Coordinates of C-alpha atoms in Angstrom, one line a residue:
M1 CA -21.4 30.4 -11.7
S2 CA -20.3 30.8 -15.3
S3 CA -18.3 33.9 -14.5
L4 CA -16.6 32.1 -11.6
L5 CA -15.8 29.2 -13.9
A6 CA -14.4 31.7 -16.4
L7 CA -12.1 33.2 -13.8
T8 CA -11.0 29.8 -12.7
L9 CA -10.2 28.8 -16.2
A10 CA -8.3 32.0 -16.9
A11 CA -6.2 31.6 -13.8
T12 CA -5.4 28.0 -14.8
L13 CA -4.3 29.1 -18.3
A14 CA -2.2 31.9 -16.8
A15 CA -0.3 29.5 -14.5
A16 CA 2.6 27.4 -15.7
P17 CA 1.4 24.0 -16.9
P18 CA 2.0 21.2 -14.4
P19 CA 4.5 18.4 -15.3
V20 CA 3.0 15.4 -17.1
L21 CA 3.5 12.0 -15.5
T22 CA 3.7 8.9 -17.8
L23 CA 3.0 5.4 -16.8
E24 CA 6.7 4.6 -17.2
D25 CA 7.6 7.4 -14.8
A26 CA 5.0 6.3 -12.3
L27 CA 6.2 2.7 -12.2
S28 CA 9.9 3.8 -12.1
R29 CA 9.3 6.1 -9.2
A30 CA 7.2 3.4 -7.4
R31 CA 10.1 1.0 -7.5
K32 CA 12.3 3.5 -5.7
E33 CA 10.0 5.6 -3.5
N34 CA 6.9 3.5 -2.7
L35 CA 6.8 3.2 1.1
D36 CA 5.1 -0.2 1.1
L37 CA 7.8 -1.5 -1.2
K38 CA 10.5 -0.1 1.0
A39 CA 8.9 -1.7 4.0
A40 CA 8.8 -5.1 2.2
Q41 CA 12.4 -4.7 1.1
A42 CA 13.3 -4.1 4.8
R43 CA 11.5 -7.2 5.8
L44 CA 13.4 -9.1 3.2
E45 CA 16.7 -7.8 4.6
Q46 CA 15.6 -9.0 8.1
A47 CA 14.7 -12.4 6.8
D48 CA 18.0 -12.6 4.9
T49 CA 19.9 -13.0 8.3
A50 CA 18.3 -16.4 9.0
S51 CA 21.2 -18.4 7.4
R52 CA 23.9 -16.4 9.2
K53 CA 22.1 -17.0 12.5
A54 CA 21.9 -20.7 11.7
W55 CA 25.6 -20.9 10.7
A56 CA 26.5 -19.1 13.9
G57 CA 25.5 -22.2 15.9
Y58 CA 27.9 -24.4 13.9
L59 CA 31.0 -22.1 13.3
P60 CA 33.7 -21.7 15.9
T61 CA 33.0 -19.6 19.0
I62 CA 35.9 -17.8 20.6
T63 CA 35.5 -16.1 24.0
A64 CA 38.1 -14.3 26.2
S65 CA 37.7 -13.6 29.9
G66 CA 39.8 -12.2 32.7
A67 CA 39.5 -11.5 36.4
I68 CA 41.3 -10.0 39.4
I69 CA 40.4 -11.6 42.7
R70 CA 41.3 -10.4 46.2
N71 CA 41.4 -13.4 48.5
S72 CA 41.1 -13.2 52.3
D73 CA 44.2 -15.3 52.8
A74 CA 47.1 -16.4 50.7
A75 CA 48.0 -20.1 50.5
I76 CA 51.8 -20.7 50.1
I77 CA 53.7 -24.0 50.7
P78 CA 57.0 -23.2 52.2
P79 CA 60.2 -24.8 50.9
G80 CA 60.6 -28.3 52.0
P81 CA 60.5 -31.9 50.8
I82 CA 58.0 -31.0 48.0
A83 CA 60.0 -28.2 46.5
P84 CA 63.1 -26.2 47.4
V85 CA 61.3 -23.0 46.7
P86 CA 57.9 -21.7 48.1
I87 CA 54.9 -22.8 46.0
T88 CA 52.1 -20.2 45.8
I89 CA 48.8 -22.1 45.6
Q90 CA 46.6 -19.0 46.1
P91 CA 48.0 -15.5 46.1
L92 CA 46.4 -12.8 48.1
V93 CA 45.7 -10.9 44.8
Q94 CA 44.9 -13.4 42.1
R95 CA 45.0 -12.3 38.4
Q96 CA 44.0 -14.6 35.6
A97 CA 42.9 -14.6 32.0
Q98 CA 41.5 -17.2 29.6
I99 CA 40.7 -17.6 25.9
E100 CA 38.5 -20.5 24.9
L101 CA 37.4 -21.9 21.5
R102 CA 34.4 -24.1 20.9
Q103 CA 33.6 -26.0 17.7
A104 CA 30.8 -28.4 16.8
I105 CA 32.1 -31.3 14.8
I106 CA 29.0 -33.5 14.4
A107 CA 25.7 -31.6 14.9
P108 CA 23.0 -33.2 12.7
Q109 CA 20.2 -31.0 14.0
L110 CA 22.2 -27.9 13.1
W111 CA 22.8 -29.1 9.6
A112 CA 19.0 -29.3 9.1
G113 CA 18.6 -25.9 10.7
I114 CA 21.0 -24.4 8.2
S115 CA 19.2 -25.9 5.3
A116 CA 15.9 -24.7 6.7
A117 CA 17.3 -21.2 7.1
Y118 CA 18.2 -21.0 3.4
K119 CA 14.7 -22.2 2.5
S120 CA 13.1 -19.7 4.8
E121 CA 15.1 -16.9 3.1
R122 CA 13.8 -18.2 -0.3
V123 CA 10.2 -18.2 1.0
A124 CA 10.7 -14.6 2.2
A125 CA 12.1 -13.5 -1.1
L126 CA 9.2 -15.0 -3.0
N127 CA 6.7 -13.4 -0.6
V128 CA 8.3 -10.0 -1.1
E129 CA 8.4 -10.5 -4.8
Q130 CA 4.6 -11.2 -4.7
A131 CA 4.1 -8.1 -2.6
R132 CA 6.2 -6.1 -5.0
R133 CA 4.0 -7.2 -8.0
E134 CA 0.8 -6.3 -6.1
I135 CA 2.1 -2.9 -5.2
L136 CA 3.1 -2.0 -8.7
F137 CA -0.2 -3.4 -10.0
G138 CA -1.9 -1.1 -7.6
V139 CA 0.1 1.8 -9.0
A140 CA -0.8 1.0 -12.5
Q141 CA -4.4 0.6 -11.6
A142 CA -4.4 4.0 -9.9
Y143 CA -2.7 5.5 -12.9
Y144 CA -5.3 4.2 -15.3
G145 CA -8.1 5.4 -13.1
A146 CA -6.6 8.9 -12.9
A147 CA -6.2 8.9 -16.7
A148 CA -9.8 8.0 -17.1
Q149 CA -10.9 10.8 -14.8
G150 CA -8.8 13.2 -16.9
K151 CA -10.6 12.1 -20.0
A152 CA -13.9 12.6 -18.3
V153 CA -12.9 16.1 -17.4
N154 CA -12.1 16.8 -21.1
V155 CA -15.6 15.5 -22.1
Q156 CA -17.2 17.7 -19.5
E157 CA -15.2 20.7 -20.6
R158 CA -16.4 20.3 -24.2
L159 CA -20.0 20.1 -22.9
V160 CA -19.5 23.3 -20.9
E161 CA -18.1 25.1 -24.0
L162 CA -21.0 23.9 -26.1
N163 CA -23.7 24.9 -23.5
A164 CA -21.9 28.3 -22.9
A165 CA -22.0 29.1 -26.7
R166 CA -25.7 28.0 -26.8
A167 CA -26.6 30.1 -23.8
K168 CA -24.9 33.1 -25.3
D169 CA -26.7 32.6 -28.6
T170 CA -30.0 32.1 -26.8
R171 CA -29.6 35.3 -24.8
V172 CA -28.9 37.3 -28.0
R173 CA -32.0 35.8 -29.7
F174 CA -34.1 36.5 -26.6
E175 CA -33.0 40.2 -26.6
A176 CA -33.9 40.3 -30.3
G177 CA -37.3 38.8 -29.5
T178 CA -37.0 35.6 -31.6
V179 CA -37.1 33.2 -28.6
T180 CA -39.1 33.1 -25.4
R181 CA -37.9 33.6 -21.9
V182 CA -38.5 29.9 -21.2
A183 CA -36.0 28.9 -23.9
Q184 CA -33.4 31.3 -22.4
L185 CA -33.9 29.8 -18.9
R186 CA -33.6 26.3 -20.2
A187 CA -30.3 27.2 -21.9
E188 CA -29.0 28.7 -18.6
Q189 CA -30.1 25.7 -16.7
D190 CA -28.2 23.4 -19.1
L191 CA -25.1 25.5 -18.7
S192 CA -25.3 25.5 -14.9
R193 CA -25.8 21.7 -14.8
A194 CA -22.8 21.2 -17.2
E195 CA -20.6 23.5 -14.9
Q196 CA -21.6 21.5 -11.9
D197 CA -20.7 18.2 -13.6
L198 CA -17.4 19.7 -14.7
I199 CA -16.6 20.7 -11.1
R200 CA -17.4 17.1 -9.9
A201 CA -15.2 15.6 -12.6
Q202 CA -12.4 17.9 -11.8
N203 CA -12.6 17.0 -8.1
A204 CA -12.7 13.3 -9.0
Y205 CA -9.6 13.8 -11.1
A206 CA -7.8 15.6 -8.3
S207 CA -8.8 12.8 -5.8
A208 CA -7.5 10.2 -8.2
R209 CA -4.2 12.1 -8.5
L210 CA -4.0 12.3 -4.7
V211 CA -4.2 8.5 -4.5
L212 CA -1.5 8.2 -7.1
A213 CA 0.7 10.8 -5.4
T214 CA 0.4 8.9 -2.1
L215 CA 1.5 5.6 -3.8
L216 CA 4.5 7.4 -5.4
A217 CA 5.4 9.3 -2.2
F218 CA 4.9 12.8 -3.8
D219 CA 4.4 15.7 -1.4
D220 CA 1.5 17.0 -3.6
A221 CA -0.5 16.0 -6.6
D222 CA 0.6 18.9 -8.9
F223 CA 1.0 16.9 -12.1
D224 CA -1.1 15.7 -15.0
V225 CA -1.5 12.1 -16.2
A226 CA -0.6 11.2 -19.8
P227 CA -3.0 8.9 -21.6
P228 CA -1.7 5.3 -20.9
P229 CA -1.6 2.6 -23.5
E230 CA -4.2 -0.1 -23.7
P231 CA -2.5 -3.5 -23.0
E232 CA -3.4 -6.0 -25.6
V233 CA -3.6 -9.7 -24.7
P234 CA -4.9 -12.7 -26.7
V235 CA -8.4 -13.2 -25.5
K236 CA -8.9 -16.8 -26.8
T237 CA -5.7 -18.3 -25.4
D238 CA -6.1 -21.8 -24.0
P239 CA -6.9 -21.5 -20.3
D240 CA -4.8 -24.6 -19.5
Q241 CA -1.8 -22.9 -21.1
L242 CA -2.3 -19.8 -19.0
Y243 CA -2.9 -21.9 -15.9
Q244 CA 0.4 -23.7 -16.5
R245 CA 2.1 -20.4 -17.1
S246 CA 0.8 -19.1 -13.8
L247 CA 2.1 -22.1 -11.9
E248 CA 5.5 -21.4 -13.3
Q249 CA 5.6 -17.6 -12.9
R250 CA 3.4 -16.7 -9.9
A251 CA 5.5 -15.9 -6.9
D252 CA 2.8 -16.9 -4.4
V253 CA 2.5 -20.4 -5.9
A254 CA 6.3 -20.8 -5.9
A255 CA 6.3 -19.6 -2.2
S256 CA 3.7 -22.3 -1.3
R257 CA 5.9 -25.0 -2.9
E258 CA 9.0 -23.7 -1.0
T259 CA 7.0 -23.7 2.2
V260 CA 6.3 -27.4 1.8
E261 CA 10.0 -28.1 1.4
L262 CA 10.7 -26.0 4.4
A263 CA 8.3 -28.0 6.5
R264 CA 9.8 -31.2 5.4
T265 CA 13.3 -30.0 6.2
N266 CA 12.1 -29.0 9.7
K267 CA 10.7 -32.5 10.2
L268 CA 14.1 -33.9 9.1
G269 CA 15.7 -31.7 11.8
A270 CA 13.3 -33.2 14.4
W271 CA 14.4 -36.7 13.3
L272 CA 18.1 -35.7 13.5
A273 CA 17.6 -34.7 17.1
Y274 CA 17.8 -38.4 18.0
L275 CA 21.5 -38.5 16.9
P276 CA 24.4 -37.7 19.2
T277 CA 26.5 -34.5 18.8
V278 CA 30.3 -34.3 19.0
G279 CA 32.3 -31.1 19.7
V280 CA 35.8 -29.9 20.7
N281 CA 36.8 -27.2 23.1
G282 CA 40.2 -25.6 23.5
A283 CA 41.3 -23.3 26.2
Y284 CA 44.4 -21.3 27.2
R285 CA 44.8 -19.9 30.7
I286 CA 47.3 -17.6 32.3
A287 CA 47.5 -16.6 35.9
N288 CA 50.0 -14.9 38.4
S289 CA 50.4 -18.2 40.3
G290 CA 51.8 -21.5 39.0
G291 CA 50.2 -23.8 41.5
F292 CA 51.7 -27.3 41.8
T293 CA 53.0 -27.3 38.3
G294 CA 54.9 -24.1 38.7
Q295 CA 53.6 -23.0 35.2
S296 CA 51.7 -19.7 35.1
D297 CA 50.1 -20.6 31.8
T298 CA 48.2 -23.8 30.8
W299 CA 46.2 -25.1 27.9
L300 CA 43.8 -28.0 27.3
I301 CA 41.8 -29.6 24.5
T302 CA 38.5 -31.4 25.2
F303 CA 36.6 -33.7 22.8
A304 CA 33.1 -34.2 24.1
A305 CA 30.1 -36.2 22.9
S306 CA 26.5 -35.9 24.0
W307 CA 23.6 -38.2 23.3
T308 CA 20.2 -37.4 24.6
L309 CA 18.5 -40.7 25.3
W310 CA 15.2 -39.4 26.7
D311 CA 14.0 -35.8 26.9
G312 CA 10.6 -36.4 28.3
G313 CA 8.9 -36.8 24.9
L314 CA 9.9 -33.5 23.5
R315 CA 11.3 -34.9 20.2
E316 CA 8.1 -37.0 19.7
A317 CA 6.0 -33.9 20.1
N318 CA 8.2 -32.0 17.7
L319 CA 7.8 -34.8 15.1
T320 CA 4.0 -34.7 15.5
E321 CA 4.0 -30.9 15.1
A322 CA 6.3 -31.1 12.0
S323 CA 4.0 -33.6 10.4
A324 CA 1.0 -31.3 11.0
R325 CA 2.9 -28.4 9.5
I326 CA 3.7 -30.5 6.4
A327 CA 0.0 -31.3 6.0
E328 CA -0.9 -27.6 6.5
S329 CA 1.7 -26.4 3.9
L330 CA 0.4 -29.0 1.4
A331 CA -3.1 -27.8 1.8
N332 CA -1.9 -24.2 1.3
Q333 CA 0.0 -25.2 -1.8
R334 CA -3.1 -26.8 -3.3
K335 CA -5.2 -23.8 -2.4
A336 CA -2.6 -21.5 -4.1
E337 CA -2.8 -23.5 -7.2
L338 CA -6.6 -23.5 -7.3
T339 CA -6.6 -19.8 -6.6
A340 CA -4.3 -19.3 -9.5
R341 CA -6.6 -21.3 -11.8
E342 CA -9.6 -19.3 -10.6
D343 CA -7.8 -16.0 -11.1
V344 CA -6.8 -16.9 -14.7
K345 CA -10.3 -18.1 -15.7
R346 CA -12.1 -15.3 -14.0
S347 CA -9.7 -12.7 -15.5
Q348 CA -10.3 -14.2 -19.0
L349 CA -14.1 -13.9 -18.5
D350 CA -13.8 -10.4 -17.2
L351 CA -11.6 -9.4 -20.1
A352 CA -14.1 -10.9 -22.6
S353 CA -17.0 -9.0 -21.0
A354 CA -15.0 -5.8 -20.8
L355 CA -14.0 -5.9 -24.5
A356 CA -17.6 -6.6 -25.5
N357 CA -18.8 -3.7 -23.3
R358 CA -16.2 -1.4 -24.8
L359 CA -17.3 -2.4 -28.4
K360 CA -20.9 -1.7 -27.5
A361 CA -19.8 1.7 -25.9
E362 CA -18.0 2.6 -29.1
Q363 CA -21.0 1.7 -31.2
T364 CA -23.2 3.8 -28.8
V365 CA -20.9 6.8 -29.3
E366 CA -21.1 6.5 -33.0
L367 CA -24.9 6.2 -32.9
A368 CA -25.1 9.2 -30.5
R369 CA -22.9 11.3 -32.8
E370 CA -25.0 10.5 -35.8
S371 CA -28.2 11.1 -33.9
Q372 CA -26.8 14.5 -32.7
R373 CA -25.9 15.4 -36.3
L374 CA -29.3 14.4 -37.7
T375 CA -31.1 16.2 -34.9
D376 CA -29.1 19.3 -35.6
V377 CA -30.0 19.1 -39.4
S378 CA -33.7 18.5 -38.6
F379 CA -33.7 21.4 -36.2
K380 CA -32.3 23.8 -38.8
A381 CA -34.9 22.5 -41.2
G382 CA -37.6 23.3 -38.6
V383 CA -38.6 19.6 -38.0
A384 CA -36.9 18.9 -34.6
T385 CA -37.6 20.8 -31.4
Y386 CA -35.2 22.4 -29.0
L387 CA -35.7 19.7 -26.5
E388 CA -34.7 17.0 -29.0
V389 CA -31.5 18.8 -29.7
A390 CA -30.7 19.2 -26.0
D391 CA -31.4 15.5 -25.4
A392 CA -29.2 14.5 -28.3
N393 CA -26.3 16.5 -26.9
T394 CA -26.8 15.0 -23.4
A395 CA -27.0 11.5 -24.9
L396 CA -23.7 12.1 -26.8
T397 CA -22.0 13.3 -23.6
S398 CA -23.2 10.3 -21.6
A399 CA -22.1 8.0 -24.3
E400 CA -18.6 9.5 -24.4
I401 CA -18.2 9.2 -20.7
G402 CA -19.5 5.7 -20.8
L403 CA -16.8 4.9 -23.4
V404 CA -14.2 6.3 -21.2
N405 CA -15.3 4.1 -18.3
E406 CA -15.5 1.0 -20.6
R407 CA -12.0 1.6 -21.9
L408 CA -10.8 1.9 -18.3
Q409 CA -12.4 -1.4 -17.4
S410 CA -11.0 -3.2 -20.4
S411 CA -7.5 -2.0 -19.7
L412 CA -7.8 -3.0 -16.0
A413 CA -9.2 -6.4 -17.0
A414 CA -6.2 -7.0 -19.3
L415 CA -3.8 -6.0 -16.6
R416 CA -5.5 -8.3 -14.1
L417 CA -5.2 -11.2 -16.6
L418 CA -1.4 -10.4 -17.0
R419 CA -1.1 -10.3 -13.2
S420 CA -3.0 -13.6 -12.7
V421 CA -0.6 -15.3 -15.1
G422 CA 2.5 -13.7 -13.5
A423 CA 3.4 -11.6 -16.6
F424 CA 3.0 -8.0 -15.1
E425 CA 6.2 -6.5 -13.6
A426 CA 7.4 -10.0 -12.9
R427 CA 11.0 -10.8 -12.3
A428 CA 12.2 -14.3 -13.2
L429 CA 11.8 -16.5 -10.1
D430 CA 15.2 -18.1 -10.7
S431 CA 16.9 -14.7 -10.7
D432 CA 18.2 -12.8 -7.7
L433 CA 15.0 -11.6 -6.1
K434 CA 17.0 -9.8 -3.4
D435 CA 18.3 -7.3 -5.8
P436 CA 16.1 -4.2 -5.5
D437 CA 17.6 -2.6 -8.6
A438 CA 16.6 -5.4 -11.0
V439 CA 14.0 -4.0 -13.4
P440 CA 11.9 -6.5 -15.3
P441 CA 9.9 -5.7 -18.5
H442 CA 6.5 -4.3 -17.7
L443 CA 4.6 -6.9 -19.6
Q444 CA 5.8 -10.4 -20.6
P445 CA 4.4 -12.4 -23.6
L446 CA 1.6 -14.8 -23.0
P447 CA 1.1 -18.0 -25.0
G448 CA 0.2 -16.9 -28.5
Q449 CA 2.4 -13.8 -28.3
T450 CA 5.9 -13.5 -29.7
M451 CA 6.9 -10.2 -28.1
P452 CA 5.7 -8.5 -24.9
Q453 CA 3.5 -5.4 -25.4
Q454 CA 5.6 -2.4 -24.5
L455 CA 4.0 0.3 -22.4
E456 CA 4.7 3.2 -24.8
Q457 CA 2.7 6.3 -24.5
P458 CA 0.4 6.6 -27.5
A459 CA -0.1 9.8 -29.3
Q460 CA -3.0 11.6 -27.7
P461 CA -5.9 11.9 -30.2
Q462 CA -7.5 15.2 -30.8
P463 CA -11.0 15.2 -29.4
E464 CA -13.8 15.6 -31.8
Q465 CA -15.7 18.9 -31.4
P466 CA -19.4 18.3 -31.6
A467 CA -21.5 20.5 -33.8
Q468 CA -22.7 23.6 -32.0
Q469 CA -26.3 23.2 -30.9
P470 CA -28.5 25.9 -32.3
A471 CA -30.5 28.2 -30.1
P472 CA -34.0 27.0 -29.2
Q473 CA -36.9 28.4 -31.2
P474 CA -40.1 29.5 -29.6

C-alpha cells in the first residue's frame, strides 16, 4: 500500500496545484450563483407584483370592441311624416365599434386591499432575507467543515511520513540484525494503519468539498480551501442585550410583526366591505346606421353607486376569519420572539462550552507533545520501550485531530451566535431588501464590540514536525 500511496502522492505533486478558495470567495459566489438563493429571489419577484395587481382594480380600465353583424332583414323607415329621408334602423350588414372607460371613485375595500398588498410584499421581502441569511450561513458552515477536514488531512500526512521513516529505519535495523522480526512487523502495521487513516481523511475532505461545490454551483470540486478566520465574539455579553438586538435585526421576527399588521389590514378590508362603492363609466360608440337620431356616433357617461345590504352572511364570515388570522399571527409573533431568545441563550451556552473544550484540547496537545518528547528521550536512554514510543505518537496525532475538531466547533458556535442575533450576512431591515446586489458586511458588531470582525484570511501557520520516532529495539 505504501508504494501505491507514493505513486499517488507523486502524481499529485506533478499535477498543477488546484485553485485556492477563500471564505470571501465562497460567500461572494454564493450570493450570485447559489441556486436556492436564485429561487428565493425569483419568489420575491413574484410576490412583488401584489401591489400592481391590487392597483389594477382601482385604476382606469379601457376596453375597445367591434363587430360586423349580418342581419336577416333590414329595417328602414321610408320618407314620410317622421323624416323627409329614409331612416335606417337596422341595416342588412351592421358594423359597429365601441371604446369604454371604467373608473372606481369610491372603493373602500380596494383601498384596504392595496395597503395589504404592500404589506404582503414587505413580508415576502423579509422572508426572503431570512432565507438568504440561512443559505449563506450554510455556505459558511460547509466552508469551515471543509477547512477542518483539510487540516485533518495534514495531520494524517505528517503521521504517514513519520511512520514511513520509522518503518524504513526498522527495516534497515532488522537487516542488520539489531531488531527482531516482530518489531519490523509492528512498524509496517503502524504505517499501513496510518495510510488507511489518510485515505479516509482525504475522502472526507473530498466529500466536504463536494458539498461546498454544490452550494456554490461549481461543476466539480477541483479546488482547495484556505484556512478560515476564527470569528471572535464577546462571550460574557448580557443576554438581554443580545435578545433585544435579535428582536431588532432578525428578519424572521420582523416578518412575524409585519404579518400581524397584514392580518389587521385584511380585517379592516372586511369591515370596509359594508360601505357602498361609486364608479363612473364612459363609452363612445360608432356604427354605420344613425337610428332615430341620425347620428352614426354616440357617447355616454354613467355615474353608478352600489351598496350591498345583505350578502347572505359572507361579510360576517370574513370578519370572523380575519379575527382568527389576527390571533394566529399574534401567536406566531410571540413564538418567533421566544425562539429568538432561545437561540441567543443556547448559542451563548454552546459557545462557552466550545471555547472551554478548545482550551482543553490545546492543553491536551501541549501535554501530548511533551509526553512524546520525553518518551523519545527515555527511549534513547534505554528506559522507555518501543510500545510506549508508538503510543505517545498515536496520542499526539489523536490530540491534534481533536484540536482541529474543537476549533471547528468553536468557530461554528460563534457563527451560530452571530446568526441568532442577526449579525451574520445581515442587511439592514430598513434598507431595500429587494436589491439582490446589496452586499452587507459579513459580521456586524455585537454589544460590547466597537468594530465588526472582518473575515480576513489569516496567515497559515507552519505545522510543527514531530520528532522522528526511533526504531524499536528488541
